[in-house]
Amino acid sequence: MLDALAVPLRALRLLAVDFGHLPAPNVLVSTVYPNRLELTFHNSLTDFEVWREALGICTNDVSYREQSIGRTRVLKTVTGYAGAELELTGFGDVDAPAAVLAGGAA
């Protein structure tokens, strides 16, 4: 039932109202994790950082890793928002200059 997804959908609605001016992420709501809202940024780590700052997430709460044989940077954090588990994930090229990388990772 769609009611099972009420928590992350409510969080998404609030994010759209409060942060509608920010870069649009890919959004995932799933019955597999019914209380989780996932926002993913594939275009740049800058978009991830804009959202992280807007939500007041500390850089120490962001994990950094690389994938695709070291060609792709991945930033990830999980926080609570409006009763939902909000997961932010950002992807960026290692070769591309990164103006800001959470936690000073390079």
mmCIF file with all atom_site columns, N, CA and C in Angstrom, residues 49-97:
data_model
loop_
_atom_site.group_PDB
_atom_site.id
_atom_site.type_symbol
_atom_site.label_atom_id
_atom_site.label_alt_id
_atom_site.label_comp_id
_atom_site.label_asym_id
_atom_site.label_entity_id
_atom_site.label_seq_id
_atom_site.pdbx_PDB_ins_code
_atom_site.Cartn_x
_atom_site.Cartn_y
_atom_site.Cartn_z
_atom_site.occupancy
_atom_site.B_iso_or_equiv
_atom_site.pdbx_formal_charge
_atom_site.auth_seq_id
_atom_site.auth_comp_id
_atom_site.auth_asym_id
_atom_site.auth_atom_id
_atom_site.pdbx_PDB_model_num
ATOM 1   N N  . GLU A 1 49 ? 27.164 18.974 -2.262  1.00 0.00 ? 49 GLU A N  1
ATOM 2   C CA . GLU A 1 49 ? 27.627 19.891 -1.220  1.00 0.00 ? 49 GLU A CA 1
ATOM 3   C C  . GLU A 1 49 ? 26.605 20.988 -0.931  1.00 0.00 ? 49 GLU A C  1
ATOM 4   N N  . VAL A 1 50 ? 25.934 21.480 -1.947  1.00 0.00 ? 50 VAL A N  1
ATOM 5   C CA . VAL A 1 50 ? 24.902 22.505 -1.747  1.00 0.00 ? 50 VAL A CA 1
ATOM 6   C C  . VAL A 1 50 ? 23.803 21.958 -0.846  1.00 0.00 ? 50 VAL A C  1
ATOM 7   N N  . TRP A 1 51 ? 23.363 20.743 -1.111  1.00 0.00 ? 51 TRP A N  1
ATOM 8   C CA . TRP A 1 51 ? 22.323 20.113 -0.288  1.00 0.00 ? 51 TRP A CA 1
ATOM 9   C C  . TRP A 1 51 ? 22.836 19.811 1.116   1.00 0.00 ? 51 TRP A C  1
ATOM 10  N N  . ARG A 1 52 ? 24.057 19.320 1.226   1.00 0.00 ? 52 ARG A N  1
ATOM 11  C CA . ARG A 1 52 ? 24.624 19.010 2.535   1.00 0.00 ? 52 ARG A CA 1
ATOM 12  C C  . ARG A 1 52 ? 24.645 20.264 3.404   1.00 0.00 ? 52 ARG A C  1
ATOM 13  N N  . GLU A 1 53 ? 25.114 21.356 2.853   1.00 0.00 ? 53 GLU A N  1
ATOM 14  C CA . GLU A 1 53 ? 25.172 22.609 3.593   1.00 0.00 ? 53 GLU A CA 1
ATOM 15  C C  . GLU A 1 53 ? 23.773 23.104 3.952   1.00 0.00 ? 53 GLU A C  1
ATOM 16  N N  . ALA A 1 54 ? 22.844 23.041 3.012   1.00 0.00 ? 54 ALA A N  1
ATOM 17  C CA . ALA A 1 54 ? 21.477 23.508 3.268   1.00 0.00 ? 54 ALA A CA 1
ATOM 18  C C  . ALA A 1 54 ? 20.817 22.727 4.391   1.00 0.00 ? 54 ALA A C  1
ATOM 19  N N  . LEU A 1 55 ? 21.133 21.442 4.483   1.00 0.00 ? 55 LEU A N  1
ATOM 20  C CA . LEU A 1 55 ? 20.545 20.594 5.524   1.00 0.00 ? 55 LEU A CA 1
ATOM 21  C C  . LEU A 1 55 ? 21.336 20.634 6.835   1.00 0.00 ? 55 LEU A C  1
ATOM 22  N N  . GLY A 1 56 ? 22.450 21.352 6.841   1.00 0.00 ? 56 GLY A N  1
ATOM 23  C CA . GLY A 1 56 ? 23.242 21.478 8.053   1.00 0.00 ? 56 GLY A CA 1
ATOM 24  C C  . GLY A 1 56 ? 23.968 20.215 8.450   1.00 0.00 ? 56 GLY A C  1
ATOM 25  N N  . ILE A 1 57 ? 24.344 19.406 7.475   1.00 0.00 ? 57 ILE A N  1
ATOM 26  C CA . ILE A 1 57 ? 25.061 18.162 7.749   1.00 0.00 ? 57 ILE A CA 1
ATOM 27  C C  . ILE A 1 57 ? 26.556 18.462 7.831   1.00 0.00 ? 57 ILE A C  1
ATOM 28  N N  . CYS A 1 58 ? 27.169 18.070 8.913   1.00 0.00 ? 58 CYS A N  1
ATOM 29  C CA . CYS A 1 58 ? 28.596 18.290 9.153   1.00 0.00 ? 58 CYS A CA 1
ATOM 30  C C  . CYS A 1 58 ? 29.435 17.465 8.166   1.00 0.00 ? 58 CYS A C  1
ATOM 31  N N  . THR A 1 59 ? 30.535 18.041 7.718   1.00 0.00 ? 59 THR A N  1
ATOM 32  C CA . THR A 1 59 ? 31.414 17.307 6.790   1.00 0.00 ? 59 THR A CA 1
ATOM 33  C C  . THR A 1 59 ? 31.957 16.033 7.409   1.00 0.00 ? 59 THR A C  1
ATOM 34  N N  . ASN A 1 60 ? 32.069 15.997 8.744   1.00 0.00 ? 60 ASN A N  1
ATOM 35  C CA . ASN A 1 60 ? 32.552 14.783 9.412   1.00 0.00 ? 60 ASN A CA 1
ATOM 36  C C  . ASN A 1 60 ? 31.575 13.632 9.289   1.00 0.00 ? 60 ASN A C  1
ATOM 37  N N  . ASP A 1 61 ? 30.338 13.913 8.933   1.00 0.00 ? 61 ASP A N  1
ATOM 38  C CA . ASP A 1 61 ? 29.323 12.876 8.783   1.00 0.00 ? 61 ASP A CA 1
ATOM 39  C C  . ASP A 1 61 ? 29.206 12.372 7.341   1.00 0.00 ? 61 ASP A C  1
ATOM 40  N N  . VAL A 1 62 ? 30.139 12.778 6.500   1.00 0.00 ? 62 VAL A N  1
ATOM 41  C CA . VAL A 1 62 ? 30.140 12.378 5.092   1.00 0.00 ? 62 VAL A CA 1
ATOM 42  C C  . VAL A 1 62 ? 31.264 11.382 4.860   1.00 0.00 ? 62 VAL A C  1
ATOM 43  N N  . SER A 1 63 ? 30.928 10.273 4.213   1.00 0.00 ? 63 SER A N  1
ATOM 44  C CA . SER A 1 63 ? 31.964 9.296  3.864   1.00 0.00 ? 63 SER A CA 1
ATOM 45  C C  . SER A 1 63 ? 32.427 9.548  2.435   1.00 0.00 ? 63 SER A C  1
ATOM 46  N N  . TYR A 1 64 ? 33.678 9.216  2.180   1.00 0.00 ? 64 TYR A N  1
ATOM 47  C CA . TYR A 1 64 ? 34.284 9.381  0.868   1.00 0.00 ? 64 TYR A CA 1
ATOM 48  C C  . TYR A 1 64 ? 34.839 8.046  0.420   1.00 0.00 ? 64 TYR A C  1
ATOM 49  N N  . ARG A 1 65 ? 34.599 7.728  -0.848  1.00 0.00 ? 65 ARG A N  1
ATOM 50  C CA . ARG A 1 65 ? 35.234 6.549  -1.432  1.00 0.00 ? 65 ARG A CA 1
ATOM 51  C C  . ARG A 1 65 ? 35.361 6.780  -2.929  1.00 0.00 ? 65 ARG A C  1
ATOM 52  N N  . GLU A 1 66 ? 36.050 5.880  -3.567  1.00 0.00 ? 66 GLU A N  1
ATOM 53  C CA . GLU A 1 66 ? 36.175 5.921  -5.021  1.00 0.00 ? 66 GLU A CA 1
ATOM 54  C C  . GLU A 1 66 ? 35.696 4.587  -5.579  1.00 0.00 ? 66 GLU A C  1
ATOM 55  N N  . GLN A 1 67 ? 35.175 4.651  -6.789  1.00 0.00 ? 67 GLN A N  1
ATOM 56  C CA . GLN A 1 67 ? 34.722 3.434  -7.469  1.00 0.00 ? 67 GLN A CA 1
ATOM 57  C C  . GLN A 1 67 ? 35.113 3.525  -8.933  1.00 0.00 ? 67 GLN A C  1
ATOM 58  N N  . SER A 1 68 ? 34.775 2.508  -9.687  1.00 0.00 ? 68 SER A N  1
ATOM 59  C CA . SER A 1 68 ? 35.114 2.443  -11.117 1.00 0.00 ? 68 SER A CA 1
ATOM 60  C C  . SER A 1 68 ? 36.622 2.565  -11.328 1.00 0.00 ? 68 SER A C  1
ATOM 61  N N  . ILE A 1 69 ? 37.354 1.752  -10.579 1.00 0.00 ? 69 ILE A N  1
ATOM 62  C CA . ILE A 1 69 ? 38.816 1.698  -10.665 1.00 0.00 ? 69 ILE A CA 1
ATOM 63  C C  . ILE A 1 69 ? 39.413 3.086  -10.430 1.00 0.00 ? 69 ILE A C  1
ATOM 64  N N  . GLY A 1 70 ? 38.866 3.791  -9.449  1.00 0.00 ? 70 GLY A N  1
ATOM 65  C CA . GLY A 1 70 ? 39.405 5.085  -9.059  1.00 0.00 ? 70 GLY A CA 1
ATOM 66  C C  . GLY A 1 70 ? 39.021 6.251  -9.949  1.00 0.00 ? 70 GLY A C  1
ATOM 67  N N  . ARG A 1 71 ? 38.062 6.078  -10.835 1.00 0.00 ? 71 ARG A N  1
ATOM 68  C CA . ARG A 1 71 ? 37.673 7.164  -11.743 1.00 0.00 ? 71 ARG A CA 1
ATOM 69  C C  . ARG A 1 71 ? 36.530 8.012  -11.213 1.00 0.00 ? 71 ARG A C  1
ATOM 70  N N  . THR A 1 72 ? 35.795 7.511  -10.203 1.00 0.00 ? 72 THR A N  1
ATOM 71  C CA . THR A 1 72 ? 34.616 8.213  -9.711  1.00 0.00 ? 72 THR A CA 1
ATOM 72  C C  . THR A 1 72 ? 34.702 8.412  -8.203  1.00 0.00 ? 72 THR A C  1
ATOM 73  N N  . ARG A 1 73 ? 34.531 9.667  -7.772  1.00 0.00 ? 73 ARG A N  1
ATOM 74  C CA . ARG A 1 73 ? 34.438 9.988  -6.350  1.00 0.00 ? 73 ARG A CA 1
ATOM 75  C C  . ARG A 1 73 ? 33.001 9.773  -5.910  1.00 0.00 ? 73 ARG A C  1
ATOM 76  N N  . VAL A 1 74 ? 32.825 9.291  -4.677  1.00 0.00 ? 74 VAL A N  1
ATOM 77  C CA . VAL A 1 74 ? 31.484 9.086  -4.130  1.00 0.00 ? 74 VAL A CA 1
ATOM 78  C C  . VAL A 1 74 ? 31.447 9.687  -2.728  1.00 0.00 ? 74 VAL A C  1
ATOM 79  N N  . LEU A 1 75 ? 30.520 10.612 -2.512  1.00 0.00 ? 75 LEU A N  1
ATOM 80  C CA . LEU A 1 75 ? 30.265 11.166 -1.192  1.00 0.00 ? 75 LEU A CA 1
ATOM 81  C C  . LEU A 1 75 ? 28.912 10.665 -0.741  1.00 0.00 ? 75 LEU A C  1
ATOM 82  N N  . LYS A 1 76 ? 28.808 10.297 0.542   1.00 0.00 ? 76 LYS A N  1
ATOM 83  C CA . LYS A 1 76 ? 27.549 9.746  1.041   1.00 0.00 ? 76 LYS A CA 1
ATOM 84  C C  . LYS A 1 76 ? 27.353 10.146 2.494   1.00 0.00 ? 76 LYS A C  1
ATOM 85  N N  . THR A 1 77 ? 26.100 10.441 2.834   1.00 0.00 ? 77 THR A N  1
ATOM 86  C CA . THR A 1 77 ? 25.736 10.731 4.209   1.00 0.00 ? 77 THR A CA 1
ATOM 87  C C  . THR A 1 77 ? 24.286 10.338 4.437   1.00 0.00 ? 77 THR A C  1
ATOM 88  N N  . VAL A 1 78 ? 23.976 10.053 5.678   1.00 0.00 ? 78 VAL A N  1
ATOM 89  C CA . VAL A 1 78 ? 22.612 9.708  6.067   1.00 0.00 ? 78 VAL A CA 1
ATOM 90  C C  . VAL A 1 78 ? 22.251 10.570 7.268   1.00 0.00 ? 78 VAL A C  1
ATOM 91  N N  . THR A 1 79 ? 21.065 11.154 7.228   1.00 0.00 ? 79 THR A N  1
ATOM 92  C CA . THR A 1 79 ? 20.587 11.984 8.329   1.00 0.00 ? 79 THR A CA 1
ATOM 93  C C  . THR A 1 79 ? 19.085 11.819 8.465   1.00 0.00 ? 79 THR A C  1
ATOM 94  N N  . GLY A 1 80 ? 18.553 12.283 9.541   1.00 0.00 ? 80 GLY A N  1
ATOM 95  C CA . GLY A 1 80 ? 17.111 12.272 9.714   1.00 0.00 ? 80 GLY A CA 1
ATOM 96  C C  . GLY A 1 80 ? 16.506 13.566 9.196   1.00 0.00 ? 80 GLY A C  1
ATOM 97  N N  . TYR A 1 81 ? 15.331 13.452 8.604   1.00 0.00 ? 81 TYR A N  1
ATOM 98  C CA . TYR A 1 81 ? 14.626 14.642 8.128   1.00 0.00 ? 81 TYR A CA 1
ATOM 99  C C  . TYR A 1 81 ? 13.133 14.336 8.116   1.00 0.00 ? 81 TYR A C  1
ATOM 100 N N  . ALA A 1 82 ? 12.373 15.094 8.864   1.00 0.00 ? 82 ALA A N  1
ATOM 101 C CA . ALA A 1 82 ? 10.906 14.960 8.905   1.00 0.00 ? 82 ALA A CA 1
ATOM 102 C C  . ALA A 1 82 ? 10.472 13.520 9.188   1.00 0.00 ? 82 ALA A C  1
ATOM 103 N N  . GLY A 1 83 ? 11.224 12.836 10.036  1.00 0.00 ? 83 GLY A N  1
ATOM 104 C CA . GLY A 1 83 ? 10.884 11.473 10.407  1.00 0.00 ? 83 GLY A CA 1
ATOM 105 C C  . GLY A 1 83 ? 11.399 10.402 9.468   1.00 0.00 ? 83 GLY A C  1
ATOM 106 N N  . ALA A 1 84 ? 12.004 10.817 8.359   1.00 0.00 ? 84 ALA A N  1
ATOM 107 C CA . ALA A 1 84 ? 12.536 9.867  7.374   1.00 0.00 ? 84 ALA A CA 1
ATOM 108 C C  . ALA A 1 84 ? 14.053 9.759  7.522   1.00 0.00 ? 84 ALA A C  1
ATOM 109 N N  . GLU A 1 85 ? 14.585 8.638  7.084   1.00 0.00 ? 85 GLU A N  1
ATOM 110 C CA . GLU A 1 85 ? 16.027 8.486  6.949   1.00 0.00 ? 85 GLU A CA 1
ATOM 111 C C  . GLU A 1 85 ? 16.382 9.045  5.573   1.00 0.00 ? 85 GLU A C  1
ATOM 112 N N  . LEU A 1 86 ? 17.113 10.151 5.559   1.00 0.00 ? 86 LEU A N  1
ATOM 113 C CA . LEU A 1 86 ? 17.459 10.830 4.315   1.00 0.00 ? 86 LEU A CA 1
ATOM 114 C C  . LEU A 1 86 ? 18.891 10.483 3.953   1.00 0.00 ? 86 LEU A C  1
ATOM 115 N N  . GLU A 1 87 ? 19.053 9.862  2.797   1.00 0.00 ? 87 GLU A N  1
ATOM 116 C CA . GLU A 1 87 ? 20.380 9.458  2.318   1.00 0.00 ? 87 GLU A CA 1
ATOM 117 C C  . GLU A 1 87 ? 20.745 10.322 1.114   1.00 0.00 ? 87 GLU A C  1
ATOM 118 N N  . LEU A 1 88 ? 21.878 11.017 1.213   1.00 0.00 ? 88 LEU A N  1
ATOM 119 C CA . LEU A 1 88 ? 22.392 11.810 0.099   1.00 0.00 ? 88 LEU A CA 1
ATOM 120 C C  . LEU A 1 88 ? 23.619 11.116 -0.458  1.00 0.00 ? 88 LEU A C  1
ATOM 121 N N  . THR A 1 89 ? 23.683 10.976 -1.768  1.00 0.00 ? 89 THR A N  1
ATOM 122 C CA . THR A 1 89 ? 24.844 10.381 -2.423  1.00 0.00 ? 89 THR A CA 1
ATOM 123 C C  . THR A 1 89 ? 25.217 11.243 -3.612  1.00 0.00 ? 89 THR A C  1
ATOM 124 N N  . GLY A 1 90 ? 26.493 11.572 -3.715  1.00 0.00 ? 90 GLY A N  1
ATOM 125 C CA . GLY A 1 90 ? 26.981 12.357 -4.847  1.00 0.00 ? 90 GLY A CA 1
ATOM 126 C C  . GLY A 1 90 ? 28.098 11.636 -5.565  1.00 0.00 ? 90 GLY A C  1
ATOM 127 N N  . PHE A 1 91 ? 28.098 11.762 -6.886  1.00 0.00 ? 91 PHE A N  1
ATOM 128 C CA . PHE A 1 91 ? 29.121 11.140 -7.723  1.00 0.00 ? 91 PHE A CA 1
ATOM 129 C C  . PHE A 1 91 ? 29.815 12.222 -8.541  1.00 0.00 ? 91 PHE A C  1
ATOM 130 N N  . GLY A 1 92 ? 31.122 12.103 -8.699  1.00 0.00 ? 92 GLY A N  1
ATOM 131 C CA . GLY A 1 92 ? 31.871 13.043 -9.516  1.00 0.00 ? 92 GLY A CA 1
ATOM 132 C C  . GLY A 1 92 ? 33.130 12.401 -10.047 1.00 0.00 ? 92 GLY A C  1
ATOM 133 N N  . ASP A 1 93 ? 33.600 12.901 -11.173 1.00 0.00 ? 93 ASP A N  1
ATOM 134 C CA . ASP A 1 93 ? 34.822 12.377 -11.773 1.00 0.00 ? 93 ASP A CA 1
ATOM 135 C C  . ASP A 1 93 ? 36.030 12.729 -10.927 1.00 0.00 ? 93 ASP A C  1
ATOM 136 N N  . VAL A 1 94 ? 36.941 11.797 -10.766 1.00 0.00 ? 94 VAL A N  1
ATOM 137 C CA . VAL A 1 94 ? 38.179 12.055 -10.042 1.00 0.00 ? 94 VAL A CA 1
ATOM 138 C C  . VAL A 1 94 ? 39.009 13.068 -10.816 1.00 0.00 ? 94 VAL A C  1
ATOM 139 N N  . ASP A 1 95 ? 38.998 13.004 -12.137 1.00 0.00 ? 95 ASP A N  1
ATOM 140 C CA . ASP A 1 95 ? 39.799 13.907 -12.960 1.00 0.00 ? 95 ASP A CA 1
ATOM 141 C C  . ASP A 1 95 ? 39.274 15.336 -12.949 1.00 0.00 ? 95 ASP A C  1
ATOM 142 N N  . ALA A 1 96 ? 37.990 15.521 -12.669 1.00 0.00 ? 96 ALA A N  1
ATOM 143 C CA . ALA A 1 96 ? 37.406 16.857 -12.660 1.00 0.00 ? 96 ALA A CA 1
ATOM 144 C C  . ALA A 1 96 ? 37.836 17.592 -11.397 1.00 0.00 ? 96 ALA A C  1
ATOM 145 N N  . PRO A 1 97 ? 38.119 18.885 -11.518 1.00 0.00 ? 97 PRO A N  1
ATOM 146 C CA . PRO A 1 97 ? 38.471 19.641 -10.305 1.00 0.00 ? 97 PRO A CA 1
ATOM 147 C C  . PRO A 1 97 ? 37.276 19.652 -9.345  1.00 0.00 ? 97 PRO A C  1
#
